[in-house]
Structure formats: structure tokens, C-alpha cells
Amino acid sequence: MSSPDPQVRAARNLTDPAPESTPEEKRPGSPRGRGPVVAVTGAATGIGELLTAHLAASDAIKQVIAIDERRGEVTEATWHILDVRDPAIAEKLRGADVVVHLALDLDLETDPAARSAYNVRGTQTVLTAAAAVGVHRVVLCTSAMVYGALADNDVPLSEDAELRATAEATGVGDLLEIERLGRRAPRAHPGLNVTVVRPTVLVGGTDTALTRYFESPRLLVVAGSRPTWQFCHVEDLVTALEYAALEKIDGEFAVGCDGWLEQEEVEELSGVRRMELPSAVALGAAARLHRIGLTPSPAGDLAYTMHPWVVSVSRLHDAGWRPKWTNEEVLGALLEEVEGRHTLAGRRLGRKDATAAGAAGATVALLGAAAVVRRARKARRRI
């Protein structure tokens, strides 16, 4: 899950301070009566910042402990500045009832080995530290991508469906390992409960292979595939995480808009035409371009634009939660957000490159890039 840009804020005001009461309540991080003490990792940016502000403004939360490598702007929280991989985090979590762990790096441009080292080690450290100081619940946030995008998936998938994803898409291997850590933790640490939240295609200041799909001059459709789209606005993810922090729901559950959009609906709503390529051409070109470093997205990302992976959100519904956004509204917000950006095969283009790609057509550009790779290989073999 890539965190949204820290400058992007949700449409409704999530940062109003709690109503004034006594001088004690005005002091940053001071307890405010009943309710859980909630610690948030990754609290200075993205989803973590939005959740921290939202919880700090809630009368249902006693206190918010904010943890990140720099201090954020939510003055109502108690801040601790450190790396989540530092075992010293245990003392910073002391007194918390719930930890919401959002310190993840899913940036497309990050070195994969460094990204995995941070994500996995950070999660291990948080789970172990939380158990050591008596925290009774840790909330992990992964992605519905862990279900895998496969041609034979049910539409929609049940939330308890088998996780059939592989590590071939950006960050998915990390998310699968995080889920495995979450399942093992209660067995290793009796008394610790782990809740796992799986958002669908996340929109709202995010930068992922799936949001970049809508920055292309044409929407790539692999011949014979049946794409389906289910979005999740960051506002809805924040309120779902609040439900988990307040223990209104536990276990493993998905969060996203109700229903889904077929590819034809997406094209009609967006006004962006498709380019259709045979599977072997699209996957082969994507793999070659990524292998030589021309694009940040591995070929595995393409599966999530080919096959269905929409999921029921019935567990949240049963708990009383409802999404504020529809798929159509989130798609509209995404299109506004990416306006003026130009991406081809997952790589951001400059204005000059984008103009050339648009004039030549995305298909020609993609195949042309693949042809360049082939010619370069032949030239090396002749030397």
C-alpha cells in the first residue's frame, strides 16, 4: 500500500481539534476520558497522518500515540520519533491498548530488497514490541491484492477466500509475509489479537501501478481478459481503520466501495479509449522493459488489470460501517488527480515524451520500446 502524498487531504475536515474543555485536555497528547489509547505507526504522512488526525479529533479515543521518523502536524497526539525497526519502540508503545501499524514502504521506485527489509522487519518488531508491553490488539493494513488476480476468481471473492497471490507484483510479496506474521503472532504471543485490513484499489493521493494505469494515453486491455475494478477512497479506509481500532470489528476483512465496475464502464466513464494487445505481447514487453530498468512495474502488476479480484465487504457492513464513496465517484476523483500526468508501461513520461507517445499511439510506443530491447540484445550478441 503506497501512502498518499502528505499534502493531499481528504475532502472532509479530519484535523479539527477536540472541543475545548479543561486546560488538561488542551495539552498535546493528554488523555480525554474513556476509550482506548491508540498508537499509530507511520503517523506523519499519508494514511497514517489522516488516521492520526481523525482519531485525535474523536471523543471515542482516549489518547493517540504517534510514531514516525519525523514529527507530524497533528499537535493533539503524543509524538515519538524513531524507526519502527528499532526495538526501543516497545517503550513507546507502553500504555497503548491498540496499535495501528501503517509504517510501510510500497513506493514503486524503492529498491525491492530495501523495501522488503523495511516492511517485514518493521512489522516483526512492532508485533513483538506490542506483545512485550501488553498491547492487546495490533491492526495491520495490507491490500486486497493478496487474494491474487486470477481468471477463475469468483466475482466477488469472499473475504475468507484463499490468498492465491504470488510475489510477482510490486510489494505483494511483502504484504503476504506481513499477513503470515500477523497469523503467527497470536500463537507466539497469547493474549495478542491481530486484525488485518485489506483495501481494494486505493485512491486519494496514492501512487501505485494501478493508479498509474489511468495516467496512460490509452487503457491497456489484454485480449481475452475480463478486468473488473473496485476502488477504495482513503477517507473510507480511515473510517474502517477507526472501526478496527475501536474493536467494532476484528479478524481479516476487506474495505472498498460496494460492487465493482467492468472495463467497459471504466472506459465510458473516463472517456479514455483502450488499446488491446495479445497476452504474450503485453506480458513479454512488460517483463523485458522492467528487466532492463525502463519501467518500475514488474510484469506481475499487469495481472491486476487483466483478471478480477474484487471482494465482498460484508464483514464491515455487518459491523455497521458503510462507504461514503461509490466506485464511480472514486474513479472521478482519481481522474482529476492524475490529470496532466503521463505514464507509459508504468513509467512517468516528460511532456515531450508524452506528446510523442500520444501522437504515435500507446501501442506503437510500447511495442517500439520492446523492439529497441530486442535490437540492443542482438547488437550485443554480434559484438
XYZ file of C-alpha atoms in Angstrom:
383
model
C 0.000 0.000 0.000
C 1.544 3.219 -1.064
C 0.817 6.131 1.284
C -0.811 9.242 -0.151
C 1.121 12.459 -0.617
C 1.255 14.292 2.723
C -0.109 17.420 1.023
C -3.284 15.634 -0.058
C -6.092 15.838 2.471
C -9.450 14.094 2.465
C -12.461 16.130 1.394
C -13.983 16.469 4.834
C -12.010 18.076 7.666
C -10.162 15.348 9.571
C -7.920 17.710 11.509
C -10.274 19.736 13.733
C -9.006 19.552 17.307
C -11.157 18.105 20.047
C -13.640 20.600 21.576
C -12.116 22.805 24.256
C -12.857 21.691 27.794
C -10.291 21.880 30.557
C -6.660 23.035 30.403
C -5.646 19.385 30.845
C -7.454 18.439 27.630
C -5.761 21.219 25.672
C -2.266 19.843 26.223
C -0.962 17.731 23.292
C -1.425 14.031 23.910
C -3.321 14.419 27.183
C -5.889 11.695 27.989
C -9.532 12.598 27.360
C -11.552 10.228 29.491
C -12.774 6.829 28.431
C -11.857 4.976 25.277
C -8.752 3.162 24.057
C -5.257 4.554 23.824
C -4.292 4.027 20.168
C -0.757 4.111 18.772
C -0.287 4.765 15.040
C 2.984 3.997 13.241
C 3.800 5.925 10.069
C 1.791 8.755 11.621
C 3.482 11.725 9.942
C 2.490 11.054 6.336
C -0.177 9.561 4.121
C -2.835 7.295 5.576
C -1.061 7.373 8.927
C -1.348 11.140 9.141
C -5.009 11.118 8.142
C -5.839 8.416 10.673
C -3.870 10.147 13.442
C -5.752 13.396 12.866
C -9.084 11.597 12.681
C -8.535 9.655 15.903
C -7.169 12.710 17.726
C -10.418 14.543 16.935
C -12.613 11.659 18.115
C -14.309 11.677 21.520
C -14.237 7.848 21.379
C -10.419 7.791 21.658
C -8.707 8.463 24.988
C -5.260 9.268 23.582
C -3.294 8.949 20.336
C 0.387 7.962 20.348
C 2.008 8.918 17.038
C 5.217 7.196 15.884
C 7.290 8.100 12.833
C 10.806 9.090 11.803
C 9.803 12.747 11.897
C 7.218 14.753 13.799
C 3.928 15.298 12.016
C 1.463 18.165 12.186
C -1.170 16.630 14.487
C -0.409 18.509 17.697
C -3.098 16.697 19.693
C -1.105 13.441 19.534
C 1.830 12.348 21.701
C 4.813 12.050 19.331
C 7.745 9.627 19.429
C 10.404 9.950 16.731
C 12.096 6.670 15.765
C 12.338 3.962 13.113
C 9.748 1.210 13.633
C 12.536 -1.375 13.291
C 14.151 -0.065 16.484
C 13.390 -2.395 19.428
C 13.145 0.756 21.572
C 9.674 1.143 20.115
C 8.424 -1.187 22.846
C 8.718 1.529 25.494
C 6.928 4.000 23.216
C 4.000 1.573 22.925
C 3.702 1.029 26.659
C 0.225 2.032 27.803
C -1.382 1.617 24.382
C -4.419 -0.616 24.038
C -4.271 -0.848 20.228
C -1.515 -0.318 17.656
C -2.383 0.506 14.045
C 0.726 -0.294 12.023
C 0.893 1.847 8.869
C 4.659 2.346 8.513
C 5.042 0.566 5.162
C 7.049 1.430 2.061
C 5.299 0.402 -1.152
C 6.864 3.068 -3.360
C 7.311 1.905 -6.957
C 10.757 3.481 -7.115
C 12.188 1.932 -3.924
C 14.782 -0.816 -4.279
C 12.794 -4.056 -3.784
C 15.298 -5.587 -1.348
C 15.398 -2.451 0.806
C 11.622 -2.187 0.681
C 11.136 -5.760 1.858
C 13.730 -5.386 4.610
C 11.906 -2.333 5.954
C 8.373 -3.712 5.652
C 8.986 -7.170 7.073
C 11.427 -6.216 9.819
C 9.238 -3.286 10.842
C 6.157 -5.469 11.169
C 8.061 -8.131 13.118
C 9.401 -5.517 15.522
C 6.013 -3.863 16.072
C 4.254 -7.174 16.740
C 6.936 -8.353 19.161
C 7.158 -4.999 20.942
C 3.379 -4.707 21.254
C 3.119 -8.153 22.831
C 6.008 -7.426 25.205
C 4.337 -4.364 26.753
C 0.810 -5.751 26.959
C -0.866 -4.198 23.918
C -3.859 -6.426 23.265
C -4.553 -5.638 19.593
C -2.441 -4.806 16.533
C -4.140 -3.674 13.319
C -2.214 -4.402 10.110
C -3.110 -2.859 6.746
C -2.227 -4.852 3.629
C -4.269 -4.943 0.396
C -6.948 -6.978 -1.324
C -4.193 -7.733 -3.842
C -3.195 -10.609 -1.539
C -6.161 -12.587 -2.879
C -4.463 -12.634 -6.271
C -5.825 -11.625 -9.675
C -6.766 -14.825 -11.478
C -9.077 -15.659 -14.347
C -11.054 -18.180 -12.270
C -11.681 -15.894 -9.286
C -15.249 -15.623 -8.048
C -16.835 -12.196 -8.556
C -16.909 -11.037 -5.854
C -14.478 -13.032 -3.754
C -15.452 -13.946 -0.222
C -13.325 -12.239 2.429
C -12.271 -15.659 3.717
C -11.182 -16.802 0.246
C -7.757 -18.400 -0.087
C -4.889 -15.961 -0.618
C -3.575 -17.000 -4.031
C -1.366 -14.036 -4.896
C 2.287 -14.538 -5.741
C 5.228 -12.214 -5.123
C 5.363 -11.128 -8.784
C 3.618 -7.747 -8.345
C 5.059 -4.681 -6.625
C 5.087 -5.132 -2.867
C 2.693 -8.086 -2.839
C 5.366 -10.461 -1.543
C 5.866 -8.107 1.418
C 2.124 -7.975 2.086
C 1.838 -11.762 2.036
C 4.706 -12.035 4.505
C 3.105 -9.392 6.728
C -0.102 -11.424 6.736
C 1.835 -14.561 7.671
C 3.465 -12.687 10.546
C 0.044 -11.490 11.651
C -1.341 -15.026 11.691
C 1.616 -16.406 13.655
C 1.773 -13.627 16.245
C -1.210 -14.706 18.408
C 0.233 -18.221 18.623
C 3.637 -16.905 19.664
C 2.152 -14.267 21.971
C -1.039 -15.488 23.665
C -3.297 -12.575 24.505
C -2.316 -10.561 21.417
C -5.043 -10.173 18.799
C -4.252 -9.208 15.212
C -6.722 -7.550 12.844
C -5.920 -7.343 9.117
C -7.499 -4.688 6.870
C -7.349 -5.214 3.089
C -8.265 -2.167 0.980
C -9.069 -2.539 -2.705
C -7.540 -0.143 -5.309
C -6.622 2.746 -3.026
C -7.203 6.291 -4.292
C -6.566 9.659 -2.702
C -3.005 10.906 -3.047
C -1.663 7.434 -3.761
C 0.880 6.469 -6.418
C 0.721 2.801 -7.375
C 0.937 0.731 -10.525
C -2.872 0.648 -10.505
C -3.345 4.415 -10.228
C -0.666 4.958 -12.890
C -2.746 2.735 -15.192
C -5.115 5.703 -15.518
C -2.291 8.092 -16.445
C -1.715 6.311 -19.769
C -2.882 7.780 -23.094
C -4.781 4.516 -23.667
C -6.065 1.942 -21.196
C -4.184 -1.270 -21.868
C -6.510 -4.265 -22.195
C -5.041 -7.711 -22.703
C -7.014 -9.654 -25.287
C -9.268 -12.269 -23.730
C -9.067 -10.808 -20.201
C -12.002 -9.563 -18.115
C -10.848 -6.672 -15.917
C -13.060 -5.533 -13.049
C -12.420 -2.503 -10.874
C -13.260 -1.917 -7.225
C -11.881 1.218 -5.622
C -11.344 2.400 -2.053
C -11.054 6.079 -1.194
C -8.608 6.950 1.592
C -11.488 8.515 3.551
C -13.235 5.161 3.699
C -10.031 3.367 4.659
C -9.546 5.793 7.561
C -13.024 5.123 8.948
C -12.562 1.351 8.511
C -9.280 1.543 10.439
C -11.115 3.501 13.129
C -13.649 0.657 13.379
C -10.764 -1.767 13.873
C -9.074 0.477 16.458
C -12.342 0.729 18.410
C -12.683 -3.063 18.169
C -16.014 -2.870 16.382
C -14.615 -5.493 14.020
C -11.739 -7.953 14.198
C -10.126 -10.750 12.195
C -9.418 -10.261 8.486
C -11.656 -8.113 6.303
C -11.725 -6.071 3.106
C -12.624 -2.419 2.669
C -13.763 -0.715 -0.501
C -16.719 0.597 -2.433
C -19.806 -1.528 -2.826
C -19.837 -3.510 -6.080
C -17.450 -3.011 -8.982
C -17.068 -1.563 -12.484
C -16.497 -3.567 -15.652
C -13.755 -2.379 -18.007
C -16.311 -1.063 -20.488
C -17.887 1.067 -17.748
C -14.481 2.440 -16.780
C -13.767 3.397 -20.380
C -17.167 5.051 -20.774
C -16.869 6.998 -17.525
C -13.255 8.039 -18.117
C -13.546 8.809 -21.813
C -10.170 7.107 -22.331
C -10.046 4.593 -25.152
C -8.451 1.193 -24.855
C -5.522 -0.370 -26.623
C -5.813 -4.128 -26.886
C -2.773 -6.387 -27.130
C -2.306 -10.158 -27.194
C -1.324 -11.563 -23.798
C 2.097 -12.801 -24.946
C 2.992 -9.400 -26.403
C 1.821 -7.365 -23.413
C 3.357 -9.595 -20.748
C 6.560 -10.182 -22.692
C 7.137 -6.483 -23.361
C 6.342 -5.556 -19.738
C 8.788 -8.154 -18.425
C 11.586 -7.044 -20.770
C 11.113 -3.337 -20.040
C 11.200 -3.950 -16.300
C 14.200 -6.270 -16.515
C 16.363 -3.607 -18.161
C 15.119 -0.906 -15.798
C 12.989 1.141 -18.192
C 9.827 0.730 -16.077
C 9.341 0.390 -12.309
C 6.465 -2.071 -12.575
C 7.156 -5.813 -12.959
C 5.018 -7.820 -15.355
C 3.117 -9.227 -12.372
C 1.401 -5.856 -11.879
C -0.340 -6.365 -15.216
C -2.383 -9.294 -13.864
C -4.329 -6.892 -11.639
C -5.547 -5.062 -14.752
C -6.409 -8.322 -16.525
C -8.279 -10.565 -14.092
C -10.932 -9.965 -11.422
C -10.013 -9.536 -7.772
C -12.991 -7.624 -6.412
C -14.064 -8.706 -2.949
C -17.105 -8.595 -0.704
C -17.043 -6.031 2.111
C -19.780 -7.796 4.053
C -17.896 -8.015 7.355
C -17.677 -4.240 7.648
C -21.314 -3.929 6.590
C -22.309 -6.376 9.316
C -20.425 -4.199 11.823
C -22.435 -1.148 10.762
C -19.842 0.557 8.536
C -20.800 1.986 5.144
C -18.546 3.524 2.462
C -19.020 7.228 1.802
C -17.806 6.884 -1.776
C -19.034 4.915 -4.786
C -16.770 3.355 -7.410
C -17.922 5.967 -9.920
C -17.077 8.813 -7.542
C -13.645 7.424 -6.678
C -12.827 6.921 -10.360
C -13.805 10.536 -10.981
C -11.551 11.689 -8.133
C -8.685 9.580 -9.484
C -9.042 11.024 -12.989
C -8.927 14.559 -11.569
C -5.861 13.675 -9.523
C -3.852 12.215 -12.418
C -4.819 14.895 -14.930
C -1.679 16.229 -16.575
C 0.415 13.186 -15.687
C 1.638 10.904 -18.444
C 2.639 7.295 -17.910
C 3.512 4.523 -20.326
C 4.069 0.937 -19.172
C 4.277 2.217 -15.598
C 6.982 4.834 -16.357
C 6.238 8.516 -15.877
C 6.945 10.497 -19.041
C 8.039 14.078 -19.502
C 5.813 16.386 -21.527
C 7.854 15.892 -24.721
C 7.789 12.100 -24.380
C 4.076 12.133 -23.591
C 3.287 14.164 -26.701
C 5.223 11.721 -28.855
C 3.511 8.748 -27.228
C 0.092 10.268 -27.751
C 0.778 11.077 -31.383
C 2.202 7.678 -32.186
C -0.302 5.789 -30.097
C 0.448 3.886 -26.920
C 0.539 0.568 -28.714
C 3.259 1.701 -31.082
C 5.250 3.191 -28.217
C 5.049 0.042 -26.106
C 5.925 -2.272 -28.950
C 8.596 0.129 -30.131
C 10.253 0.066 -26.731
C 10.196 -3.725 -26.804
C 11.741 -3.684 -30.277
C 14.544 -1.432 -29.021
C 15.301 -4.003 -26.341
C 15.435 -6.794 -28.914
C 17.721 -4.805 -31.216
C 20.068 -3.962 -28.341
C 20.336 -7.636 -27.409
C 21.089 -8.655 -30.989
C 23.771 -5.951 -31.230
C 25.438 -7.205 -28.041
C 25.470 -10.769 -29.371
C 27.201 -9.610 -32.566
C 29.992 -7.885 -30.632
